[in-house]
Short mmCIF file of C-alpha atoms and ligand atoms in Angstrom, two decimals:
data_model
loop_
_atom_site.label_atom_id
_atom_site.label_comp_id
_atom_site.label_asym_id
_atom_site.label_seq_id
_atom_site.Cartn_x
_atom_site.Cartn_y
_atom_site.Cartn_z
CA MET A 1 103.11 71.24 161.85
CA THR A 2 104.95 74.56 162.07
CA LYS A 3 108.75 74.87 161.72
CA ASP A 4 108.90 75.83 165.39
CA GLU A 5 106.98 72.73 166.45
CA MET A 6 109.30 70.58 164.33
CA THR A 7 112.35 72.18 165.90
CA TYR A 8 110.82 71.62 169.35
CA LEU A 9 110.15 67.94 168.67
CA LYS A 10 113.61 67.34 167.19
CA GLY A 11 115.22 69.18 170.09
CA ILE A 12 113.80 66.92 172.81
CA VAL A 13 114.79 63.60 171.20
CA ARG A 14 117.58 62.13 173.32
CA ASN A 15 120.63 60.70 171.53
CA ILE A 16 122.24 57.68 173.17
CA PRO A 17 125.64 56.86 171.68
CA ASP A 18 126.62 53.18 171.23
CA PHE A 19 123.19 51.72 172.12
CA PRO A 20 122.32 48.89 171.81
CA VAL A 21 125.71 48.13 170.18
CA PRO A 22 128.85 50.24 169.56
CA GLY A 23 128.61 52.69 166.66
CA VAL A 24 124.80 53.17 166.74
CA GLN A 25 123.51 56.63 167.64
CA PHE A 26 120.19 55.61 169.20
CA LYS A 27 117.43 58.20 168.97
CA ASP A 28 115.40 57.80 172.17
CA LEU A 29 111.89 59.09 171.55
CA THR A 30 110.68 58.39 175.09
CA THR A 31 111.80 61.94 175.92
CA LEU A 32 109.29 63.14 173.30
CA PHE A 33 106.50 60.78 174.49
CA LYS A 34 106.80 61.85 178.15
CA ASP A 35 106.49 65.55 177.27
CA PRO A 36 102.73 66.43 177.16
CA LYS A 37 103.27 69.34 174.75
CA ALA A 38 105.35 67.23 172.36
CA LEU A 39 102.87 64.33 172.52
CA LYS A 40 100.02 66.66 171.60
CA MET A 41 102.04 68.15 168.67
CA LEU A 42 102.80 64.63 167.51
CA GLU A 43 99.09 63.67 167.60
CA GLN A 44 98.08 66.80 165.66
CA ALA A 45 100.83 66.42 163.08
CA MET A 46 99.99 62.77 162.35
CA LEU A 47 96.29 63.51 162.18
CA GLU A 48 96.85 66.39 159.70
CA LEU A 49 98.74 63.99 157.41
CA TYR A 50 96.05 61.29 157.26
CA GLN A 51 92.61 62.73 158.04
CA GLY A 52 90.30 62.68 155.03
CA LYS A 53 92.15 59.82 153.39
CA GLY A 54 89.64 57.13 154.34
CA VAL A 55 92.11 55.22 156.50
CA THR A 56 90.47 52.11 158.03
CA LYS A 57 93.43 50.45 159.77
CA VAL A 58 96.64 51.66 161.35
CA VAL A 59 99.33 49.00 161.60
CA GLY A 60 101.86 49.66 164.37
CA ILE A 61 105.26 47.92 164.57
CA GLU A 62 106.36 46.44 167.91
CA SER A 63 106.98 48.15 170.18
CA ARG A 64 107.49 51.80 169.84
CA GLY A 65 105.21 51.87 166.82
CA PHE A 66 102.29 50.94 169.13
CA ILE A 67 102.38 54.36 170.78
CA GLY A 68 101.95 56.71 167.86
CA GLY A 69 100.06 54.04 165.89
CA SER A 70 97.28 53.55 168.40
CA MET A 71 97.05 57.31 168.94
CA LEU A 72 96.60 57.83 165.22
CA ALA A 73 94.06 55.02 164.91
CA VAL A 74 91.85 56.44 167.63
CA HIS A 75 91.93 59.94 166.17
CA LEU A 76 91.18 58.74 162.60
CA GLY A 77 88.36 56.49 163.77
CA ALA A 78 90.34 53.54 162.36
CA GLY A 79 91.20 50.13 163.76
CA PHE A 80 94.66 49.26 165.19
CA VAL A 81 96.66 46.19 164.10
CA PRO A 82 99.93 45.14 165.77
CA VAL A 83 102.93 43.78 163.93
CA ARG A 84 104.88 41.76 166.53
CA LYS A 85 108.00 39.79 167.16
CA PRO A 86 107.70 36.03 166.65
CA GLY A 87 105.58 33.93 168.96
CA LYS A 88 103.65 36.84 170.50
CA LEU A 89 100.47 36.81 168.40
CA PRO A 90 98.00 34.13 169.47
CA ALA A 91 96.09 33.33 166.22
CA GLU A 92 97.29 32.30 162.75
CA THR A 93 100.00 34.61 161.47
CA ILE A 94 102.11 35.33 158.36
CA LYS A 95 105.76 36.22 158.94
CA LYS A 96 108.80 37.84 157.31
CA SER A 97 112.50 37.97 158.17
CA TYR A 98 114.63 41.05 157.43
CA ALA A 99 118.01 42.77 158.14
CA LYS A 100 118.19 45.74 160.53
CA GLU A 101 120.75 48.49 161.27
CA TYR A 102 121.94 46.12 163.99
CA GLY A 103 121.24 42.35 163.52
CA THR A 104 118.40 40.44 161.83
CA ASP A 105 114.81 39.91 162.96
CA THR A 106 111.44 38.40 162.05
CA ILE A 107 108.00 40.00 162.39
CA GLU A 108 104.49 38.60 162.26
CA ILE A 109 100.93 39.88 161.69
CA HIS A 110 97.63 38.02 162.08
CA SER A 111 96.69 36.64 158.73
CA ASP A 112 93.15 38.02 159.02
CA ALA A 113 94.24 41.48 160.16
CA ILE A 114 93.80 43.27 156.83
CA THR A 115 91.08 42.87 154.19
CA PRO A 116 90.82 44.11 150.50
CA ASP A 117 88.55 46.92 151.69
CA ASP A 118 91.18 48.41 153.94
CA ILE A 119 93.15 51.66 153.49
CA VAL A 120 96.16 51.24 155.71
CA VAL A 121 98.77 53.42 157.39
CA ILE A 122 101.78 51.48 158.62
CA HIS A 123 103.46 53.39 161.41
CA ASP A 124 106.79 53.01 163.25
CA ASP A 125 108.65 55.43 165.41
CA LEU A 126 111.84 55.60 163.38
CA LEU A 127 113.11 54.91 159.84
CA ALA A 128 116.72 53.60 159.99
CA THR A 129 117.72 51.23 157.20
CA GLY A 130 114.06 50.64 156.27
CA GLY A 131 114.32 46.86 156.58
CA THR A 132 111.68 46.58 159.32
CA MET A 133 109.16 48.70 157.42
CA LEU A 134 109.79 46.92 154.13
CA ALA A 135 109.03 43.59 155.82
CA ALA A 136 105.86 45.01 157.42
CA TYR A 137 104.80 46.58 154.10
CA GLU A 138 105.23 43.20 152.31
CA LEU A 139 103.12 41.48 154.96
CA VAL A 140 100.38 44.06 154.67
CA LYS A 141 100.50 44.04 150.87
CA SER A 142 100.12 40.26 150.78
CA MET A 143 96.62 40.74 152.14
CA ASN A 144 95.73 43.02 149.16
CA PRO A 145 94.47 46.21 150.83
CA LYS A 146 93.12 49.06 148.62
CA LYS A 147 95.91 51.42 149.54
CA VAL A 148 98.92 51.57 151.89
CA TYR A 149 100.66 54.67 153.37
CA ILE A 150 103.81 54.57 155.45
CA ASN A 151 104.53 56.94 158.34
CA PHE A 152 107.35 57.46 160.83
CA ILE A 153 107.81 60.01 163.55
CA CYS A 154 111.46 60.41 162.66
CA GLY A 155 113.90 59.39 159.90
CA LEU A 156 117.66 58.99 159.87
CA GLU A 157 118.50 60.43 156.41
CA PHE A 158 122.10 59.28 156.35
CA LEU A 159 120.94 55.60 156.33
CA HIS A 160 118.87 56.17 153.12
CA GLY A 161 116.04 53.93 154.37
CA ARG A 162 113.59 55.64 151.99
CA ASP A 163 115.42 54.12 149.04
CA VAL A 164 114.57 50.50 150.10
CA LEU A 165 110.83 51.27 150.38
CA PRO A 166 108.69 51.05 147.24
CA GLN A 167 108.94 54.37 145.34
CA ASP A 168 105.23 54.44 144.47
CA VAL A 169 104.20 54.49 148.16
CA GLU A 170 103.66 57.77 150.02
CA VAL A 171 106.12 57.79 152.91
CA THR A 172 106.10 60.56 155.54
CA THR A 173 108.33 61.43 158.45
CA LEU A 174 107.54 64.28 160.86
CA PHE A 175 111.17 65.26 161.10
CA ASP A 176 114.60 63.90 160.10
CA PHE A 177 118.12 63.75 161.42
P1 AMP B 1 115.30 49.70 160.41
O1 AMP B 1 114.71 48.38 160.09
O2 AMP B 1 116.83 49.65 160.30
O3 AMP B 1 114.70 50.88 159.69
O4 AMP B 1 115.12 49.89 161.99
C1 AMP B 1 113.95 50.40 162.40
C2 AMP B 1 113.56 49.91 163.79
O5 AMP B 1 114.69 49.81 164.68
C3 AMP B 1 112.65 50.88 164.39
O6 AMP B 1 111.59 50.13 165.00
C4 AMP B 1 113.42 51.64 165.37
O7 AMP B 1 112.72 51.76 166.56
C5 AMP B 1 114.71 50.84 165.62
N1 AMP B 1 115.94 51.56 165.41
C6 AMP B 1 116.88 51.27 164.46
N2 AMP B 1 117.90 52.13 164.52
C7 AMP B 1 117.62 53.01 165.46
C8 AMP B 1 118.27 54.21 165.97
N3 AMP B 1 119.47 54.62 165.53
N4 AMP B 1 117.67 54.87 166.96
C9 AMP B 1 116.43 54.48 167.42
N5 AMP B 1 115.78 53.40 166.98
C10 AMP B 1 116.36 52.67 166.02
#
């Protein structure tokens, strides 16, 4: 992705102060998703990062991680696996609780979603404190895939979420605030 493209993408993210609770500056990426030019740039930038790496599964985190995650999976010729909030997945699951920038939560994944042959990209829209991604990473890792990459569209650097994620894992963001 060029610097101009990155500037364009950053520039159309909408900031919503005090959502969903006072003090949070919520980065609304729907303004990026609804813009055809931005969506195309996003698709290309994610593809450039992961093509040729033998990725077999993209794991997307509910719910905004489903958008970029499924796009990436299709373009890599990989499968898509959802990580969901409790009680949504119909078959046997494994679950993990974690702390977020605002509140706590639990996520689940189907216990047969990943196999030891898999090379996985876990994708979410935004890296805040990193708690959600760490929980997702631990769920995926417990199924012993060959390799795991982590990707976000956007990161909030001032929250230092990268520091809570394992240092030996390649973590990418397309742009940061
Ligand atoms: P965290 O676990 O703190 O990294 O939170 C990440 C998840 O919460 C992502 O799925 C984001 O969609 C959402 N999130 C947390 N903080 C924000 C924020 N300031 N703006 C937009 N989304 C956020």
